[in-house]
Amino acid sequence: MEKDSEGEYLNPGKKTIDYRADRGSEDPRTPNSEVSQEWKGWKEQSQQRKLKYFIPDWDDLVDPRYDFENERYSNSTGPDDRGSGGWENEVFAHQIYDTPSYDGILVSREVLHKSKKKKKALEELADGNGGVHRYLRVPTNFPVMGDCGAFGYVDQEEPPYSVDDVLDYYTRHGFNYGISVDHLVFGADDREGQRYRYDLTLENAQEFYDKHQAQGREWVPMAAVQGWNVDSYVQAAQECVAIGYDYLAVGGLVKSTTVEITSVLEAIRDAVGDDIRIHALGVARFASIRDFLRIGVTSVDSATYLRRAWTSRKDNFWTRDQRVYSAIRVPGPKRALRSAAKKQAKEKAKKRGMSPEEKGALVDEAVEAHLRERLVRSREMEQECFDQLRAYGNRKTNAPSVDDLVELLDQYQGYVGRDCLREHYKATLRARPWERCDCAICERDGIEVVIFRGNNRNRRRGFHNTRVFYDLLGQVLESGESVTIRRGVNAEPELFRTGMS
Ligand SMILES: [Zn+2]
């Protein structure tokens, strides 16, 4: 792997970041700050897609020059400094690939404001200084949709934002689409509470639209549509169309089944006619694509395939031949040993009925003893796992067999107190799915992409998954044929014949 010459990049953590700088990789404070190109050919293809896919932004960034072998960021100043991530030193998925893996980005205000640093960055870029596009490093005509992030305040009595405030917020940051202020109906305990949130969402939609029109705002207003059953959803959609909206954002469906989602969207489509655009919030799923097409859903968003790269126990890596594989865990030894020792000590303390002080002392002692006994050996085993995985990934002549490699992984995981998904790992290793993918990440980083470890591997795998989802979505849009995902571990053994060792 290419390494930067020592000290080429200063550690931006200790410097003031110039969010407005667009001096490209020359600027050591923001080496990845270029706003991406226009993606001309891709843009036409994206516009022709009947169902648009938006990715919700959750600070999904990786260091493009991350050093996997030494586990260091590219702004590391030496062997004792791991370096750091962050906006200034990392890139978004659309900066790694030639073209984006989504037709737009959805930015939630709640998510955005969770980070003080991000809030500050956005504030600096507001009012004509590049706005949210500059932050996301996309051209200004790239579709960026805003919502308030109602999940973040679902437990509060009222949304924390007023309509006036949100209108200004979308304008100041240069959003292309803005969704009215909603309050999740399913967050209420009883029907009365649900009704209150339902009415509030509709009143907000009315005020939002009226003021948007009166003030001549330039972005596209979208109505948040909520409900508790098909009829209430339909009624809300009809009211919003009567207000004047031609783009509805149907929310609160994330916890519903695929069948329920389909019936709500279908009933809304029947009620509002073909000229109204419909966005289904948070529900992009392979199983629903064909239904969405039939119903004429305009756009969807979901981060599921990105995030399951590391949130799912078994399903972490999707492929274009419609399989899903497990990533291979090589946990950091210190953390794994610590949590194993903690767990054991806590159980012991409970059995003995210890006081909180006694328990605390026992846990501290157990962690220390466990690390003392096992850390050195764990680190050797960990390194051996990495070496053997890389030998296997690079098809070295001394590479281990799949069985031997899984045995080694099992021994290491057992030693640090974790379970090993032996059969799943075997399927992943035999299929070598990273070799069958021509995305820039798999081509460059190879087997690192299927190793479950740290942001730079896990999120890269998420970027790959998003790419696969977008490609398969495009395939369904063209052919009309559905996508059925099967677990690699259950796939036919013939598939593995070529990859067997
Ligand atoms: Zn890939």
Coordinates of N, CA, C and O in Angstrom, one line a residue, residues 79-154:
P79 N 5.1 6.6 15.0 CA 4.7 5.3 15.5 C 3.8 5.4 16.7 O 3.0 4.5 16.9
D80 N 3.9 6.4 17.5 CA 3.1 6.5 18.8 C 1.8 7.3 18.6 O 1.0 7.5 19.5
D81 N 1.5 7.7 17.4 CA 0.3 8.5 17.1 C -0.5 7.8 16.0 O 0.0 7.6 14.9
R82 N -1.7 7.3 16.4 CA -2.6 6.6 15.5 C -3.1 7.6 14.4 O -3.6 7.2 13.4
G83 N -3.1 8.9 14.7 CA -3.7 9.8 13.8 C -5.2 9.9 14.1 O -5.7 9.3 15.1
S84 N -5.9 10.6 13.3 CA -7.4 10.8 13.6 C -8.2 10.9 12.3 O -7.7 11.2 11.2
G85 N -9.5 10.6 12.5 CA -10.4 10.7 11.3 C -11.0 12.0 11.3 O -10.3 13.0 11.5
G86 N -12.2 12.1 11.0 CA -12.9 13.4 10.9 C -13.0 13.9 9.5 O -12.3 13.5 8.6
W87 N -13.9 14.9 9.4 CA -14.3 15.4 8.1 C -13.1 15.9 7.3 O -12.9 15.7 6.1
E88 N -12.1 16.5 8.0 CA -11.0 17.2 7.3 C -10.0 16.2 6.8 O -9.3 16.5 5.8
N89 N -10.0 15.0 7.3 CA -9.0 14.0 6.8 C -9.6 12.8 6.2 O -8.9 11.9 5.8
E90 N -10.9 12.8 6.0 CA -11.6 11.6 5.4 C -12.4 12.0 4.3 O -12.7 13.1 4.0
V91 N -13.0 10.9 3.6 CA -13.8 11.2 2.4 C -15.1 10.4 2.5 O -15.3 9.4 3.2
F92 N -16.1 10.9 1.7 CA -17.4 10.3 1.6 C -17.3 9.2 0.5 O -16.3 9.2 -0.3
A93 N -18.3 8.3 0.5 CA -18.3 7.2 -0.6 C -18.2 7.8 -2.0 O -17.5 7.3 -2.8
H94 N -18.9 8.9 -2.2 CA -18.9 9.5 -3.6 C -17.5 10.1 -4.0 O -17.3 10.4 -5.1
Q95 N -16.6 10.2 -3.0 CA -15.3 10.7 -3.4 C -14.3 9.5 -3.7 O -13.3 9.7 -4.4
I96 N -14.7 8.3 -3.2 CA -13.9 7.1 -3.5 C -14.2 6.6 -4.9 O -13.3 6.2 -5.6
Y97 N -15.5 6.5 -5.2 CA -15.9 6.0 -6.5 C -16.0 7.1 -7.5 O -16.1 8.2 -7.2
D98 N -16.0 6.6 -8.8 CA -16.0 7.6 -9.9 C -17.3 8.4 -9.9 O -17.4 9.5 -10.3
T99 N -18.4 7.7 -9.5 CA -19.7 8.2 -9.5 C -20.4 7.9 -8.2 O -20.0 7.0 -7.5
P100 N -21.5 8.6 -7.8 CA -22.2 8.3 -6.6 C -22.9 7.0 -6.6 O -23.3 6.6 -7.7
S101 N -23.1 6.4 -5.5 CA -23.9 5.2 -5.4 C -25.3 5.5 -4.9 O -26.0 4.7 -4.3
Y102 N -25.8 6.7 -5.1 CA -27.1 7.2 -4.7 C -27.5 8.4 -5.5 O -26.6 9.1 -6.1
D103 N -28.8 8.6 -5.7 CA -29.3 9.7 -6.5 C -29.4 11.0 -5.7 O -29.7 12.1 -6.2
G104 N -29.2 10.9 -4.4 CA -29.3 12.1 -3.5 C -28.9 11.7 -2.1 O -28.7 10.6 -1.8
I105 N -28.8 12.8 -1.2 CA -28.4 12.5 0.2 C -29.5 13.2 1.0 O -30.0 14.3 0.8
L106 N -29.9 12.4 2.1 CA -30.9 13.0 3.0 C -30.2 13.4 4.3 O -29.4 12.6 4.9
V107 N -30.3 14.6 4.7 CA -29.6 15.1 5.9 C -30.7 15.4 7.0 O -31.5 16.3 6.8
S108 N -30.6 14.7 8.1 CA -31.5 15.0 9.2 C -30.9 16.0 10.2 O -29.7 15.9 10.6
R109 N -31.7 17.0 10.6 CA -31.2 18.0 11.4 C -30.8 17.5 12.8 O -29.8 17.9 13.3
E110 N -31.5 16.5 13.3 CA -31.1 15.9 14.6 C -29.8 15.3 14.5 O -29.0 15.4 15.5
V111 N -29.5 14.6 13.5 CA -28.2 13.9 13.3 C -27.1 14.9 13.2 O -26.1 14.8 13.9
L112 N -27.4 15.9 12.4 CA -26.4 16.9 12.1 C -26.0 17.7 13.4 O -24.8 18.0 13.6
H113 N -27.0 18.0 14.2 CA -26.7 18.8 15.4 C -26.2 18.0 16.6 O -25.9 18.5 17.6
K114 N -26.1 16.7 16.4 CA -25.5 15.9 17.5 C -24.1 16.2 17.7 O -23.5 16.0 18.8
S115 N -23.4 16.6 16.6 CA -22.0 16.9 16.7 C -21.8 18.4 16.7 O -22.2 19.1 15.8
K116 N -21.1 18.8 17.7 CA -20.8 20.3 17.8 C -20.0 20.7 16.7 O -20.1 21.8 16.1
K117 N -19.0 19.9 16.3 CA -18.1 20.2 15.3 C -18.8 20.4 13.9 O -18.5 21.3 13.2
K118 N -19.7 19.5 13.7 CA -20.5 19.5 12.4 C -21.4 20.7 12.4 O -21.5 21.4 11.4
K119 N -22.0 21.0 13.5 CA -22.8 22.2 13.6 C -22.0 23.5 13.3 O -22.5 24.3 12.6
K120 N -20.8 23.5 13.9 CA -20.0 24.7 13.6 C -19.6 24.8 12.2 O -19.6 25.8 11.6
A121 N -19.3 23.6 11.6 CA -18.9 23.6 10.2 C -20.0 24.1 9.3 O -19.8 25.0 8.4
L122 N -21.2 23.6 9.5 CA -22.4 24.0 8.8 C -22.7 25.5 8.9 O -23.0 26.2 8.0
E123 N -22.4 26.0 10.1 CA -22.7 27.4 10.4 C -21.7 28.2 9.6 O -22.1 29.3 9.0
E124 N -20.5 27.8 9.5 CA -19.5 28.6 8.7 C -19.8 28.6 7.2 O -19.5 29.5 6.5
L125 N -20.4 27.5 6.8 CA -20.7 27.4 5.4 C -22.0 27.9 5.0 O -22.4 28.0 3.8
A126 N -22.8 28.4 6.0 CA -24.2 28.8 5.7 C -24.2 30.2 4.9 O -23.1 30.8 4.8
D127 N -25.4 30.6 4.5 CA -25.6 31.9 3.9 C -24.7 32.1 2.7 O -23.9 33.1 2.6
G128 N -24.7 31.2 1.8 CA -24.0 31.4 0.5 C -22.6 31.1 0.5 O -21.8 31.3 -0.5
N129 N -22.1 30.4 1.5 CA -20.7 30.0 1.6 C -20.4 28.5 1.2 O -19.5 27.9 1.6
G130 N -21.4 28.0 0.4 CA -21.2 26.6 0.0 C -22.3 25.6 0.6 O -22.7 24.6 0.0
G131 N -22.7 26.0 1.8 CA -23.8 25.3 2.4 C -23.6 23.8 2.6 O -22.4 23.3 2.7
V132 N -24.7 23.1 2.7 CA -24.6 21.6 3.0 C -23.9 20.9 1.9 O -23.3 19.8 2.1
H133 N -24.0 21.4 0.7 CA -23.3 20.7 -0.5 C -21.8 20.8 -0.3 O -21.1 19.8 -0.6
R134 N -21.3 21.9 0.2 CA -19.9 22.0 0.4 C -19.4 21.1 1.5 O -18.4 20.4 1.4
Y135 N -20.3 21.0 2.5 CA -20.0 20.1 3.6 C -19.9 18.6 3.1 O -19.0 17.9 3.4
L136 N -20.9 18.2 2.3 CA -21.0 16.9 1.8 C -20.0 16.6 0.6 O -19.9 15.5 0.1
R137 N -19.4 17.7 0.1 CA -18.5 17.7 -1.0 C -19.2 17.1 -2.3 O -18.8 16.1 -2.9
V138 N -20.4 17.7 -2.6 CA -21.1 17.4 -3.8 C -21.4 18.7 -4.5 O -21.4 19.7 -3.9
P139 N -21.6 18.6 -5.9 CA -21.9 19.9 -6.6 C -23.3 20.5 -6.1 O -24.1 19.7 -5.6
T140 N -23.4 21.7 -6.3 CA -24.6 22.4 -5.7 C -25.9 21.9 -6.3 O -27.0 22.0 -5.7
N141 N -25.9 21.3 -7.5 CA -27.1 20.8 -8.1 C -27.4 19.3 -7.7 O -28.3 18.7 -8.2
F142 N -26.5 18.7 -6.9 CA -26.7 17.4 -6.4 C -27.9 17.4 -5.4 O -27.9 18.2 -4.4
P143 N -28.9 16.5 -5.6 CA -30.1 16.6 -4.7 C -29.8 16.3 -3.2 O -29.3 15.2 -2.9
V144 N -30.0 17.3 -2.4 CA -29.9 17.1 -1.0 C -31.2 17.5 -0.3 O -31.7 18.6 -0.5
M145 N -31.7 16.5 0.4 CA -33.1 16.6 1.0 C -32.9 16.8 2.5 O -32.0 16.1 3.1
G146 N -33.7 17.6 3.1 CA -33.5 17.8 4.5 C -34.8 17.4 5.3 O -35.9 17.6 4.7
D147 N -34.6 16.8 6.4 CA -35.8 16.6 7.3 C -35.3 16.9 8.7 O -34.2 17.3 9.0
C148 N -36.3 16.9 9.6 CA -35.9 17.3 11.0 C -35.4 16.2 11.8 O -34.8 16.4 12.9
G149 N -35.6 14.9 11.3 CA -35.1 13.8 12.1 C -36.0 13.5 13.3 O -35.5 13.4 14.4
A150 N -37.2 13.2 13.0 CA -38.2 13.1 14.0 C -37.9 11.9 15.0 O -38.4 12.0 16.1
F151 N -37.1 10.9 14.6 CA -36.8 9.9 15.5 C -36.0 10.4 16.7 O -36.1 9.8 17.8
G152 N -35.2 11.4 16.4 CA -34.4 12.0 17.5 C -35.2 12.6 18.6 O -34.7 12.8 19.7
Y153 N -36.4 13.1 18.3 CA -37.2 13.7 19.4 C -38.6 13.0 19.6 O -39.5 13.6 20.0
V154 N -38.6 11.7 19.2 CA -39.9 11.0 19.3 C -40.4 11.0 20.7 O -41.7 11.0 20.9

